[in-house]
mmCIF file of C-alpha atoms in Angstrom:
data_model
loop_
_atom_site.group_PDB
_atom_site.id
_atom_site.type_symbol
_atom_site.label_atom_id
_atom_site.label_comp_id
_atom_site.label_asym_id
_atom_site.label_seq_id
_atom_site.Cartn_x
_atom_site.Cartn_y
_atom_site.Cartn_z
ATOM 1 C CA MET A 1 -16.219 40.492 57.504
ATOM 2 C CA ASN A 2 -16.921 37.780 54.912
ATOM 3 C CA SER A 3 -19.566 40.299 53.468
ATOM 4 C CA GLN A 4 -16.948 43.258 53.810
ATOM 5 C CA THR A 5 -14.174 41.287 51.355
ATOM 6 C CA LYS A 6 -17.133 40.073 48.882
ATOM 7 C CA GLN A 7 -18.305 44.368 48.658
ATOM 8 C CA ASP A 8 -14.582 45.188 48.279
ATOM 9 C CA ALA A 9 -13.883 42.369 45.905
ATOM 10 C CA PRO A 10 -12.648 43.860 42.323
ATOM 11 C CA LYS A 11 -15.636 43.265 39.602
ATOM 12 C CA VAL A 12 -14.035 41.407 36.425
ATOM 13 C CA TYR A 13 -15.654 42.771 33.294
ATOM 14 C CA LYS A 14 -16.462 40.258 30.982
ATOM 15 C CA LYS A 15 -17.376 41.306 27.183
ATOM 16 C CA ARG A 16 -20.634 40.270 25.934
ATOM 17 C CA VAL A 17 -20.470 37.628 23.289
ATOM 18 C CA LEU A 18 -22.438 39.341 20.843
ATOM 19 C CA GLU A 19 -23.029 43.009 21.864
ATOM 20 C CA THR A 20 -26.106 43.359 20.064
ATOM 21 C CA THR A 21 -28.896 42.056 17.689
ATOM 22 C CA GLU A 22 -27.720 41.302 14.366
ATOM 23 C CA VAL A 23 -29.666 40.526 11.368
ATOM 24 C CA ASP A 24 -28.466 39.333 7.920
ATOM 25 C CA PHE A 25 -30.447 39.169 4.477
ATOM 26 C CA LEU A 26 -28.817 36.532 1.938
ATOM 27 C CA THR A 27 -30.078 36.265 -1.696
ATOM 28 C CA SER A 28 -29.224 34.674 -4.627
ATOM 29 C CA TYR A 29 -29.583 33.764 -8.092
ATOM 30 C CA TYR A 30 -28.738 30.413 -9.728
ATOM 31 C CA THR A 31 -28.899 29.436 -13.115
ATOM 32 C CA GLN A 32 -27.447 26.209 -14.881
ATOM 33 C CA ASN A 33 -27.700 24.213 -18.273
ATOM 34 C CA GLY A 34 -26.488 20.948 -19.913
ATOM 35 C CA ASP A 35 -27.334 17.877 -22.012
ATOM 36 C CA ASN A 36 -27.363 15.218 -19.442
ATOM 37 C CA ALA A 37 -30.549 15.315 -17.528
ATOM 38 C CA ALA A 38 -30.950 12.625 -15.072
ATOM 39 C CA VAL A 39 -34.438 12.764 -14.792
ATOM 40 C CA SER A 40 -34.671 11.354 -18.915
ATOM 41 C CA GLY A 41 -31.873 8.807 -18.236
ATOM 42 C CA GLY A 42 -28.599 11.181 -18.718
ATOM 43 C CA ILE A 43 -29.698 12.511 -21.827
ATOM 44 C CA GLY A 44 -32.187 16.169 -22.121
ATOM 45 C CA SER A 45 -31.715 19.282 -20.869
ATOM 46 C CA GLU A 46 -30.642 20.105 -17.381
ATOM 47 C CA SER A 47 -31.974 23.994 -17.693
ATOM 48 C CA LEU A 48 -32.567 25.477 -13.841
ATOM 49 C CA SER A 49 -33.251 28.592 -12.302
ATOM 50 C CA ASP A 50 -33.273 29.179 -8.499
ATOM 51 C CA VAL A 51 -34.199 32.286 -6.414
ATOM 52 C CA THR A 52 -33.222 32.086 -2.778
ATOM 53 C CA GLY A 53 -34.036 34.700 0.221
ATOM 54 C CA THR A 54 -32.918 33.773 3.662
ATOM 55 C CA PHE A 55 -33.042 35.883 6.761
ATOM 56 C CA VAL A 56 -30.542 35.310 9.488
ATOM 57 C CA VAL A 57 -31.290 36.909 13.281
ATOM 58 C CA SER A 58 -28.605 36.531 16.091
ATOM 59 C CA MET A 59 -30.000 37.776 19.515
ATOM 60 C CA PRO A 60 -27.571 38.044 22.636
ATOM 61 C CA LEU A 61 -29.665 36.485 25.306
ATOM 62 C CA ASN A 62 -27.090 37.520 27.979
ATOM 63 C CA ASP A 63 -23.591 37.816 28.284
ATOM 64 C CA ASP A 64 -22.962 34.482 27.181
ATOM 65 C CA ASP A 65 -26.040 33.106 24.957
ATOM 66 C CA VAL A 66 -26.699 33.781 21.780
ATOM 67 C CA LEU A 67 -30.063 32.474 19.917
ATOM 68 C CA THR A 68 -29.569 32.402 16.000
ATOM 69 C CA ILE A 69 -32.813 31.870 13.644
ATOM 70 C CA ASP A 70 -31.961 31.074 10.088
ATOM 71 C CA ALA A 71 -35.196 30.923 7.981
ATOM 72 C CA GLY A 72 -34.933 30.672 4.019
ATOM 73 C CA ILE A 73 -37.182 30.171 0.841
ATOM 74 C CA SER A 74 -36.317 28.882 -2.515
ATOM 75 C CA SER A 75 -38.237 28.847 -5.920
ATOM 76 C CA TYR A 76 -37.000 27.067 -8.636
ATOM 77 C CA THR A 77 -37.777 26.418 -12.347
ATOM 78 C CA SER A 78 -36.154 23.380 -14.084
ATOM 79 C CA ALA A 79 -36.930 22.102 -17.666
ATOM 80 C CA SER A 80 -35.355 18.578 -16.470
ATOM 81 C CA SER A 81 -37.658 18.095 -13.270
ATOM 82 C CA SER A 82 -40.636 19.084 -15.729
ATOM 83 C CA ASN A 83 -39.945 15.980 -17.423
ATOM 84 C CA ILE A 84 -41.259 13.781 -14.695
ATOM 85 C CA ASN A 85 -44.553 13.945 -16.880
ATOM 86 C CA PRO A 86 -43.538 15.059 -19.987
ATOM 87 C CA PHE A 87 -46.957 14.474 -21.751
ATOM 88 C CA ASP A 88 -48.948 17.354 -20.331
ATOM 89 C CA ASP A 89 -48.323 19.845 -22.816
ATOM 90 C CA GLY A 90 -47.690 19.520 -26.994
ATOM 91 C CA LYS A 91 -45.096 17.199 -28.345
ATOM 92 C CA ALA A 92 -42.723 15.401 -25.736
ATOM 93 C CA ASP A 93 -39.252 16.105 -25.974
ATOM 94 C CA PRO A 94 -36.005 15.416 -23.413
ATOM 95 C CA PHE A 95 -35.045 18.629 -24.334
ATOM 96 C CA GLN A 96 -37.494 20.595 -23.921
ATOM 97 C CA ALA A 97 -39.555 21.826 -20.996
ATOM 98 C CA SER A 98 -42.648 20.417 -20.039
ATOM 99 C CA SER A 99 -45.362 22.738 -17.729
ATOM 100 C CA GLY A 100 -46.449 20.430 -15.284
ATOM 101 C CA ALA A 101 -46.490 20.630 -11.704
ATOM 102 C CA SER A 102 -42.924 19.451 -11.355
ATOM 103 C CA SER A 103 -41.630 22.231 -13.044
ATOM 104 C CA SER A 104 -41.258 24.229 -10.224
ATOM 105 C CA ASP A 105 -41.306 24.072 -6.857
ATOM 106 C CA LEU A 106 -40.711 26.208 -3.620
ATOM 107 C CA TRP A 107 -38.176 24.892 -0.736
ATOM 108 C CA THR A 108 -38.722 26.120 2.500
ATOM 109 C CA ASN A 109 -35.810 26.166 5.876
ATOM 110 C CA ILE A 110 -35.908 27.281 9.678
ATOM 111 C CA THR A 111 -33.275 26.330 11.524
ATOM 112 C CA GLY A 112 -32.708 27.629 15.548
ATOM 113 C CA SER A 113 -29.578 27.144 16.887
ATOM 114 C CA TYR A 114 -28.407 28.167 20.838
ATOM 115 C CA THR A 115 -24.470 29.159 21.890
ATOM 116 C CA HIS A 116 -23.213 29.279 25.091
ATOM 117 C CA SER A 117 -19.977 30.251 26.018
ATOM 118 C CA SER A 118 -18.020 29.933 29.085
ATOM 119 C CA ASP A 119 -16.513 32.982 31.125
ATOM 120 C CA ASP A 120 -13.441 33.013 29.596
ATOM 121 C CA ARG A 121 -14.497 32.414 25.937
ATOM 122 C CA ASN A 122 -12.439 28.917 25.964
ATOM 123 C CA ASP A 123 -15.124 26.880 25.690
ATOM 124 C CA ILE A 124 -18.074 27.138 23.380
ATOM 125 C CA TRP A 125 -21.023 24.700 22.750
ATOM 126 C CA SER A 126 -23.900 24.955 20.354
ATOM 127 C CA THR A 127 -27.221 23.136 19.731
ATOM 128 C CA LYS A 128 -29.404 23.377 16.604
ATOM 129 C CA ILE A 129 -32.500 21.956 14.963
ATOM 130 C CA ALA A 130 -33.392 22.286 11.705
ATOM 131 C CA ILE A 131 -36.577 22.153 9.659
ATOM 132 C CA SER A 132 -36.903 21.824 5.827
ATOM 133 C CA SER A 133 -39.568 21.049 3.047
ATOM 134 C CA GLU A 134 -40.535 20.820 -0.351
ATOM 135 C CA TYR A 135 -43.249 19.429 -2.699
ATOM 136 C CA ASP A 136 -41.671 15.582 -2.538
ATOM 137 C CA TYR A 137 -39.202 16.260 0.566
ATOM 138 C CA PHE A 138 -39.315 16.179 4.151
ATOM 139 C CA SER A 139 -36.299 17.011 6.436
ATOM 140 C CA LEU A 140 -35.591 17.163 10.276
ATOM 141 C CA GLY A 141 -32.427 17.575 11.444
ATOM 142 C CA VAL A 142 -30.751 18.197 14.570
ATOM 143 C CA GLY A 143 -27.200 18.447 15.843
ATOM 144 C CA GLY A 144 -24.261 20.187 18.334
ATOM 145 C CA SER A 145 -20.798 21.196 18.613
ATOM 146 C CA TYR A 146 -18.305 21.927 21.138
ATOM 147 C CA THR A 147 -15.069 24.099 20.774
ATOM 148 C CA LYS A 148 -12.240 24.404 22.972
ATOM 149 C CA LEU A 149 -9.243 27.353 22.932
ATOM 150 C CA PHE A 150 -6.540 27.127 24.352
ATOM 151 C CA ASN A 151 -2.767 28.138 24.235
ATOM 152 C CA GLU A 152 -3.950 32.176 24.460
ATOM 153 C CA LYS A 153 -6.805 31.619 21.979
ATOM 154 C CA ASN A 154 -4.110 30.602 19.426
ATOM 155 C CA THR A 155 -5.151 26.999 19.064
ATOM 156 C CA GLU A 156 -8.625 25.612 18.804
ATOM 157 C CA VAL A 157 -10.264 22.161 18.499
ATOM 158 C CA SER A 158 -13.639 21.345 17.510
ATOM 159 C CA VAL A 159 -16.206 18.559 17.366
ATOM 160 C CA GLN A 160 -19.528 18.635 16.041
ATOM 161 C CA GLY A 161 -22.279 16.091 14.947
ATOM 162 C CA ASN A 162 -25.644 16.209 13.232
ATOM 163 C CA VAL A 163 -28.386 14.034 12.695
ATOM 164 C CA TYR A 164 -31.222 14.746 9.703
ATOM 165 C CA ILE A 165 -34.193 12.460 9.186
ATOM 166 C CA ASP A 166 -35.660 12.428 6.146
ATOM 167 C CA SER A 167 -38.991 11.297 4.350
ATOM 168 C CA TRP A 168 -39.397 11.089 0.575
ATOM 169 C CA LYS A 169 -42.904 11.609 -1.379
ATOM 170 C CA LEU A 170 -42.455 8.671 -4.128
ATOM 171 C CA LEU A 171 -42.788 10.334 -7.345
ATOM 172 C CA TYR A 172 -42.140 8.013 -10.132
ATOM 173 C CA PRO A 173 -42.058 8.608 -14.015
ATOM 174 C CA ILE A 174 -45.416 8.984 -15.338
ATOM 175 C CA GLU A 175 -45.226 6.545 -17.540
ATOM 176 C CA LEU A 176 -43.980 3.877 -15.008
ATOM 177 C CA ARG A 177 -47.022 4.617 -12.674
ATOM 178 C CA SER A 178 -49.474 4.195 -15.623
ATOM 179 C CA ALA A 179 -48.172 1.267 -16.828
ATOM 180 C CA ASN A 180 -48.479 -0.409 -13.348
ATOM 181 C CA GLY A 181 -51.605 0.296 -12.487
ATOM 182 C CA GLY A 182 -51.212 3.794 -11.373
ATOM 183 C CA LYS A 183 -54.637 6.081 -10.834
ATOM 184 C CA ASP A 184 -53.091 8.951 -12.287
ATOM 185 C CA SER A 185 -54.743 11.014 -14.961
ATOM 186 C CA PHE A 186 -52.411 9.974 -17.472
ATOM 187 C CA ASN A 187 -53.190 6.956 -19.410
ATOM 188 C CA ILE A 188 -50.661 5.499 -21.821
ATOM 189 C CA ASN A 189 -53.270 3.718 -23.541
ATOM 190 C CA ASN A 190 -54.125 7.088 -25.064
ATOM 191 C CA TYR A 191 -51.098 7.653 -26.789
ATOM 192 C CA THR A 192 -49.349 6.532 -29.675
ATOM 193 C CA ILE A 193 -45.650 4.169 -28.815
ATOM 194 C CA THR A 194 -43.371 4.282 -31.249
ATOM 195 C CA GLY A 195 -40.171 1.844 -31.565
ATOM 196 C CA ASN A 196 -40.839 -1.071 -29.465
ATOM 197 C CA THR A 197 -44.721 -0.852 -29.120
ATOM 198 C CA ASN A 198 -44.977 -3.626 -26.527
ATOM 199 C CA TYR A 199 -44.087 -1.434 -23.850
ATOM 200 C CA ALA A 200 -44.246 -3.296 -20.412
ATOM 201 C CA PRO A 201 -41.693 -2.303 -18.122
ATOM 202 C CA ALA A 202 -41.141 -4.586 -14.907
ATOM 203 C CA PHE A 203 -41.025 -1.976 -12.817
ATOM 204 C CA VAL A 204 -41.044 -2.861 -9.098
ATOM 205 C CA PRO A 205 -41.417 0.377 -6.667
ATOM 206 C CA LEU A 206 -38.675 1.266 -3.909
ATOM 207 C CA ASN A 207 -39.153 0.143 -0.685
ATOM 208 C CA GLY A 208 -39.093 2.250 2.058
ATOM 209 C CA THR A 209 -39.324 6.503 2.048
ATOM 210 C CA GLY A 210 -36.998 7.085 4.655
ATOM 211 C CA ARG A 211 -33.421 8.294 4.724
ATOM 212 C CA ASN A 212 -31.220 8.897 7.536
ATOM 213 C CA SER A 213 -27.921 11.204 7.687
ATOM 214 C CA TYR A 214 -25.405 10.797 10.590
ATOM 215 C CA SER A 215 -22.128 12.853 10.462
ATOM 216 C CA LEU A 216 -19.217 13.556 12.929
ATOM 217 C CA GLY A 217 -16.952 15.958 12.621
ATOM 218 C CA PHE A 218 -13.375 17.143 14.101
ATOM 219 C CA GLY A 219 -11.581 20.361 13.561
ATOM 220 C CA PHE A 220 -8.222 21.858 14.462
ATOM 221 C CA SER A 221 -6.620 25.432 14.081
ATOM 222 C CA GLN A 222 -3.690 26.835 14.907
ATOM 223 C CA ILE A 223 -2.378 30.352 14.718
ATOM 224 C CA LEU A 224 1.273 29.729 13.397
ATOM 225 C CA HIS A 225 2.657 33.420 12.977
ATOM 226 C CA LYS A 226 0.462 36.671 13.584
ATOM 227 C CA LYS A 227 0.056 36.161 9.656
ATOM 228 C CA LEU A 228 -0.094 32.673 9.190
ATOM 229 C CA GLN A 229 -3.253 30.802 10.283
ATOM 230 C CA SER A 230 -3.931 27.132 9.521
ATOM 231 C CA SER A 231 -6.976 24.624 9.906
ATOM 232 C CA VAL A 232 -7.364 20.923 9.109
ATOM 233 C CA ALA A 233 -10.813 19.418 9.262
ATOM 234 C CA LEU A 234 -11.915 15.456 9.010
ATOM 235 C CA ASP A 235 -15.411 14.614 8.543
ATOM 236 C CA PHE A 236 -17.523 11.168 8.360
ATOM 237 C CA VAL A 237 -21.118 10.780 6.919
ATOM 238 C CA LYS A 238 -23.163 7.817 7.378
ATOM 239 C CA GLN A 239 -26.014 7.701 5.218
ATOM 240 C CA ASP A 240 -28.981 5.015 5.396
ATOM 241 C CA GLY A 241 -32.593 3.917 3.977
ATOM 242 C CA LEU A 242 -33.443 5.458 0.372
ATOM 243 C CA LEU A 243 -30.750 6.842 -1.133
ATOM 244 C CA SER A 244 -32.144 6.619 -4.909
ATOM 245 C CA THR A 245 -34.141 9.268 -6.576
ATOM 246 C CA PRO A 246 -37.645 8.005 -7.448
ATOM 247 C CA PHE A 247 -38.744 10.176 -10.668
ATOM 248 C CA GLN A 248 -34.622 9.736 -12.190
ATOM 249 C CA ARG A 249 -35.116 7.386 -15.193
ATOM 250 C CA VAL A 250 -32.660 4.332 -16.155
ATOM 251 C CA TYR A 251 -32.608 3.300 -19.959
ATOM 252 C CA PHE A 252 -31.279 -0.479 -20.966
ATOM 253 C CA SER A 253 -29.066 -1.139 -23.399
ATOM 254 C CA ASP A 254 -30.465 -4.755 -24.045
ATOM 255 C CA ILE A 255 -34.478 -3.856 -23.940
ATOM 256 C CA ALA A 256 -36.037 -2.317 -27.123
ATOM 257 C CA ASP A 257 -36.450 1.532 -27.042
ATOM 258 C CA SER A 258 -40.583 2.601 -26.791
ATOM 259 C CA PHE A 259 -41.266 6.410 -27.686
ATOM 260 C CA ILE A 260 -43.854 8.764 -27.074
ATOM 261 C CA ASP A 261 -43.183 11.577 -29.529
ATOM 262 C CA ASN A 262 -39.550 12.466 -29.031
ATOM 263 C CA PHE A 263 -39.334 11.115 -25.372
ATOM 264 C CA GLN A 264 -37.958 7.932 -24.779
ATOM 265 C CA LEU A 265 -40.150 5.778 -21.975
ATOM 266 C CA ALA A 266 -38.202 4.343 -19.101
ATOM 267 C CA ASP A 267 -36.915 1.141 -18.687
ATOM 268 C CA ASP A 268 -36.432 1.731 -14.872
ATOM 269 C CA ILE A 269 -35.622 3.956 -12.521
ATOM 270 C CA GLU A 270 -32.221 4.833 -10.809
ATOM 271 C CA ARG A 271 -31.416 2.121 -8.523
ATOM 272 C CA LEU A 272 -28.602 2.609 -5.616
ATOM 273 C CA PRO A 273 -27.452 0.937 -2.306
ATOM 274 C CA ASP A 274 -29.683 1.676 0.662
ATOM 275 C CA SER A 275 -26.206 2.584 2.432
ATOM 276 C CA ARG A 276 -23.536 4.905 1.755
ATOM 277 C CA PHE A 277 -20.194 6.096 4.086
ATOM 278 C CA LYS A 278 -18.379 9.576 3.424
ATOM 279 C CA VAL A 279 -14.899 10.453 4.192
ATOM 280 C CA ALA A 280 -13.479 14.095 3.899
ATOM 281 C CA ALA A 281 -10.410 15.329 4.914
ATOM 282 C CA GLY A 282 -9.189 18.896 4.145
ATOM 283 C CA GLY A 283 -6.974 21.719 5.462
ATOM 284 C CA ARG A 284 -6.734 25.714 5.000
ATOM 285 C CA LEU A 285 -3.853 27.901 4.998
ATOM 286 C CA ASN A 286 -4.558 32.095 5.092
ATOM 287 C CA TRP A 287 -1.327 34.037 5.003
ATOM 288 C CA TYR A 288 -1.557 37.622 5.707
ATOM 289 C CA LEU A 289 1.032 39.309 3.480
ATOM 290 C CA ASN A 290 0.030 42.740 4.515
ATOM 291 C CA GLU A 291 -2.900 45.020 5.434
ATOM 292 C CA ILE A 292 -3.817 45.009 1.772
ATOM 293 C CA VAL A 293 -3.465 41.511 0.397
ATOM 294 C CA THR A 294 -4.299 38.119 2.100
ATOM 295 C CA LEU A 295 -3.856 34.137 0.463
ATOM 296 C CA ARG A 296 -6.684 31.860 1.803
ATOM 297 C CA ALA A 297 -5.742 28.282 0.428
ATOM 298 C CA PHE A 298 -7.786 25.375 0.808
ATOM 299 C CA TYR A 299 -7.266 21.517 0.020
ATOM 300 C CA ARG A 300 -9.796 18.712 0.446
ATOM 301 C CA TYR A 301 -9.692 14.805 -0.294
ATOM 302 C CA TYR A 302 -12.827 12.846 -0.708
ATOM 303 C CA TYR A 303 -13.865 8.830 -0.709
ATOM 304 C CA ASP A 304 -16.943 7.161 -0.443
ATOM 305 C CA ASP A 305 -17.671 3.387 -0.700
ATOM 306 C CA TRP A 306 -19.547 3.936 -3.752
ATOM 307 C CA GLY A 307 -16.226 4.508 -5.277
ATOM 308 C CA ILE A 308 -15.660 8.263 -5.966
ATOM 309 C CA THR A 309 -12.907 9.978 -4.818
ATOM 310 C CA SER A 310 -12.212 13.497 -5.599
ATOM 311 C CA HIS A 311 -9.835 16.137 -4.590
ATOM 312 C CA THR A 312 -10.832 19.699 -4.580
ATOM 313 C CA ALA A 313 -8.362 22.842 -4.447
ATOM 314 C CA SER A 314 -9.153 26.548 -4.022
ATOM 315 C CA ILE A 315 -7.825 29.702 -3.779
ATOM 316 C CA GLU A 316 -8.913 33.153 -2.973
ATOM 317 C CA VAL A 317 -7.397 36.477 -2.694
ATOM 318 C CA PRO A 318 -8.833 39.177 -0.687
ATOM 319 C CA ILE A 319 -7.557 42.450 -1.623
ATOM 320 C CA LYS A 320 -8.277 45.859 0.473
ATOM 321 C CA ILE A 321 -9.259 48.724 -1.215
ATOM 322 C CA GLY A 322 -9.184 51.352 1.037
ATOM 323 C CA ASN A 323 -10.657 51.309 4.563
ATOM 324 C CA ARG A 324 -14.170 50.210 3.264
ATOM 325 C CA PHE A 325 -13.879 47.926 -0.186
ATOM 326 C CA THR A 326 -12.521 44.410 -0.373
ATOM 327 C CA LEU A 327 -12.391 42.789 -3.649
ATOM 328 C CA TYR A 328 -12.302 38.760 -3.543
ATOM 329 C CA PRO A 329 -11.127 37.125 -6.813
ATOM 330 C CA SER A 330 -11.132 33.269 -6.403
ATOM 331 C CA TYR A 331 -10.665 30.211 -8.101
ATOM 332 C CA ARG A 332 -11.680 26.376 -7.627
ATOM 333 C CA TYR A 333 -10.542 23.088 -9.112
ATOM 334 C CA TYR A 334 -12.340 19.911 -8.627
ATOM 335 C CA ASN A 335 -12.421 16.304 -10.031
ATOM 336 C CA GLN A 336 -13.751 13.013 -9.420
ATOM 337 C CA THR A 337 -13.991 9.509 -10.177
ATOM 338 C CA ALA A 338 -17.358 7.691 -11.310
ATOM 339 C CA ALA A 339 -19.329 5.845 -8.971
ATOM 340 C CA ASP A 340 -19.528 2.092 -9.214
ATOM 341 C CA TYR A 341 -22.964 2.049 -10.346
ATOM 342 C CA PHE A 342 -22.893 5.046 -13.199
ATOM 343 C CA LYS A 343 -24.098 4.225 -16.460
ATOM 344 C CA PRO A 344 -24.366 6.664 -19.159
ATOM 345 C CA TYR A 345 -27.597 6.489 -21.112
ATOM 346 C CA GLU A 346 -28.396 3.129 -22.052
ATOM 347 C CA SER A 347 -25.299 1.127 -20.710
ATOM 348 C CA ALA A 348 -27.147 -0.395 -17.983
ATOM 349 C CA LEU A 349 -28.149 -4.015 -18.113
ATOM 350 C CA SER A 350 -31.510 -5.290 -16.954
ATOM 351 C CA THR A 351 -29.696 -7.662 -14.885
ATOM 352 C CA ASP A 352 -27.560 -5.301 -13.343
ATOM 353 C CA PRO A 353 -28.210 -4.924 -9.501
ATOM 354 C CA PHE A 354 -27.802 -0.962 -9.158
ATOM 355 C CA TYR A 355 -27.312 1.692 -11.904
ATOM 356 C CA THR A 356 -27.937 5.171 -11.963
ATOM 357 C CA SER A 357 -27.267 7.907 -14.911
ATOM 358 C CA ASP A 358 -27.127 11.066 -13.008
ATOM 359 C CA TYR A 359 -23.708 12.550 -14.101
ATOM 360 C CA ASP A 360 -23.716 14.333 -10.719
ATOM 361 C CA LEU A 361 -21.731 10.373 -9.914
ATOM 362 C CA SER A 362 -20.004 10.243 -13.168
ATOM 363 C CA LYS A 363 -16.107 10.911 -13.878
ATOM 364 C CA TYR A 364 -15.606 14.597 -14.478
ATOM 365 C CA ALA A 365 -12.938 17.872 -13.673
ATOM 366 C CA ALA A 366 -14.306 21.197 -13.193
ATOM 367 C CA ASN A 367 -13.532 24.825 -12.510
ATOM 368 C CA GLN A 368 -15.066 27.404 -10.854
ATOM 369 C CA PHE A 369 -13.699 31.642 -11.390
ATOM 370 C CA GLY A 370 -15.470 34.002 -8.835
ATOM 371 C CA PHE A 371 -15.053 37.262 -7.893
ATOM 372 C CA GLY A 372 -16.817 39.603 -5.331
ATOM 373 C CA LEU A 373 -16.447 42.936 -4.064
ATOM 374 C CA SER A 374 -17.455 43.471 -0.198
ATOM 375 C CA TYR A 375 -18.310 47.233 1.566
ATOM 376 C CA THR A 376 -18.062 47.598 5.282
ATOM 377 C CA ASP A 377 -19.325 50.433 7.150
ATOM 378 C CA ILE A 378 -18.060 50.194 11.052
ATOM 379 C CA PHE A 379 -19.969 53.333 11.868
ATOM 380 C CA THR A 380 -23.067 51.524 10.595
ATOM 381 C CA LYS A 381 -24.244 55.274 9.361
ATOM 382 C CA ALA A 382 -27.208 54.012 6.842
ATOM 383 C CA HIS A 383 -30.212 53.016 8.786
ATOM 384 C CA ILE A 384 -33.563 51.091 7.958
ATOM 385 C CA TRP A 385 -35.705 51.421 10.648
ATOM 386 C CA GLU A 386 -33.617 50.562 14.069
ATOM 387 C CA LEU A 387 -31.094 48.564 12.027
ATOM 388 C CA GLY A 388 -27.684 49.925 11.053
ATOM 389 C CA LEU A 389 -26.205 48.942 7.817
ATOM 390 C CA LYS A 390 -22.620 47.081 8.503
ATOM 391 C CA SER A 391 -21.548 45.393 5.198
ATOM 392 C CA ILE A 392 -22.611 44.390 1.907
ATOM 393 C CA ASP A 393 -21.493 41.831 -0.139
ATOM 394 C CA LEU A 394 -21.740 40.856 -3.817
ATOM 395 C CA LYS A 395 -20.111 37.872 -5.514
ATOM 396 C CA PHE A 396 -20.205 35.951 -8.678
ATOM 397 C CA TYR A 397 -19.340 32.551 -9.500
ATOM 398 C CA LYS A 398 -18.889 30.815 -12.983
ATOM 399 C CA TYR A 399 -18.882 26.995 -12.792
ATOM 400 C CA ASP A 400 -18.291 25.035 -15.748
ATOM 401 C CA ARG A 401 -17.309 20.889 -16.167
ATOM 402 C CA ASP A 402 -15.691 19.088 -18.687
ATOM 403 C CA THR A 403 -19.408 17.603 -19.795
ATOM 404 C CA SER A 404 -22.015 19.827 -20.977
ATOM 405 C CA PHE A 405 -22.644 21.162 -17.571
ATOM 406 C CA SER A 406 -21.990 24.697 -16.505
ATOM 407 C CA SER A 407 -23.619 27.409 -14.109
ATOM 408 C CA SER A 408 -23.521 30.957 -12.553
ATOM 409 C CA ILE A 409 -24.820 32.018 -9.350
ATOM 410 C CA ILE A 410 -24.781 35.987 -8.024
ATOM 411 C CA THR A 411 -25.071 35.974 -4.287
ATOM 412 C CA ALA A 412 -25.671 39.320 -2.574
ATOM 413 C CA GLY A 413 -25.418 39.434 1.497
ATOM 414 C CA PHE A 414 -26.477 42.550 3.565
ATOM 415 C CA LYS A 415 -25.611 42.839 7.469
ATOM 416 C CA PHE A 416 -27.537 44.894 9.904
ATOM 417 C CA VAL A 417 -26.714 45.729 13.513
ATOM 418 C CA MET A 418 -29.442 46.859 15.988
ATOM 419 C CA ASP A 419 -28.690 50.458 17.387
#
């Protein structure tokens, strides 16, 4: 009797979370310029170019579970970081790139994530592990999240947490290594020092090479109307360990300047506290005006215990052009106060406990203008092997601070689905 009842029970259809394997290829080209390089104590070229390529493969394991692998590589060339050792090629100058090993580097990353959805798709759990590496830095991260949908999926709440365990290779400015008995091939005694010829920095190496970061985030999203959706987010980040960048120079106002060629020798490196607490709160509002135009507005407030507060506001206006094309004009405004420890070039004192001349920690305002174009082929007619092209996204952003710093980035994304 029970067996017959089970056989006669209607089968409930359950839509798969992901119907088929999806492959995304993302690439970007980034350039920047400026005159406040932290490597040379707040002066010098910030010129940098970077090319990035990333593959993201999302594979359905069954109706409920998805495995995603995200692997990328980034190659950069930097006039600023090349001046960790500015004395290896011709006349040294903070506004000219050196040709040393630190002038370029590769950054690699791989992240694996697993997502499980409940039968009714109202509960979603995910976990991830991430590894990234470059010449002087290694990072290992783990994280997880939980999302709950209710009110007929009109309301969503989420919580996520991440832990990153990072380690530095302590790469100091070349003159500090040499002046303190380092074994590098560079020997400061082989060079003519001008200005203060009695160059004798009281340099003390950093203590420890590790940095730990812990983050906890909360999200809430609500469909207010069939054309209006809002969301808010609250994030907390705690960092401990080595938060100073070992190769960023600082020049003191109470010590006479020493030079080799046109390059000023470091008085010390950046010194920052070994802990930092950050809080960010933000909100989004998406308004679907009609089938053609949507407004996407965003605001975020940020605070940390180093003295920085910031405000970010942005707007993006997707405009559909027919069934396949969408335009994405956007604008973003940002401003921040300076960190308590920020000192412009030759403003720090040798008696100060903490100091940095990194202009990322200075007071500034910035504007960013962007424009994008996307193409969608819902029938995936174009193919590469067994992959059908689903969409193409192209975007360009121009960013300018009210200092000398500016940057540009071009991004492209290609989404494929497995036949």
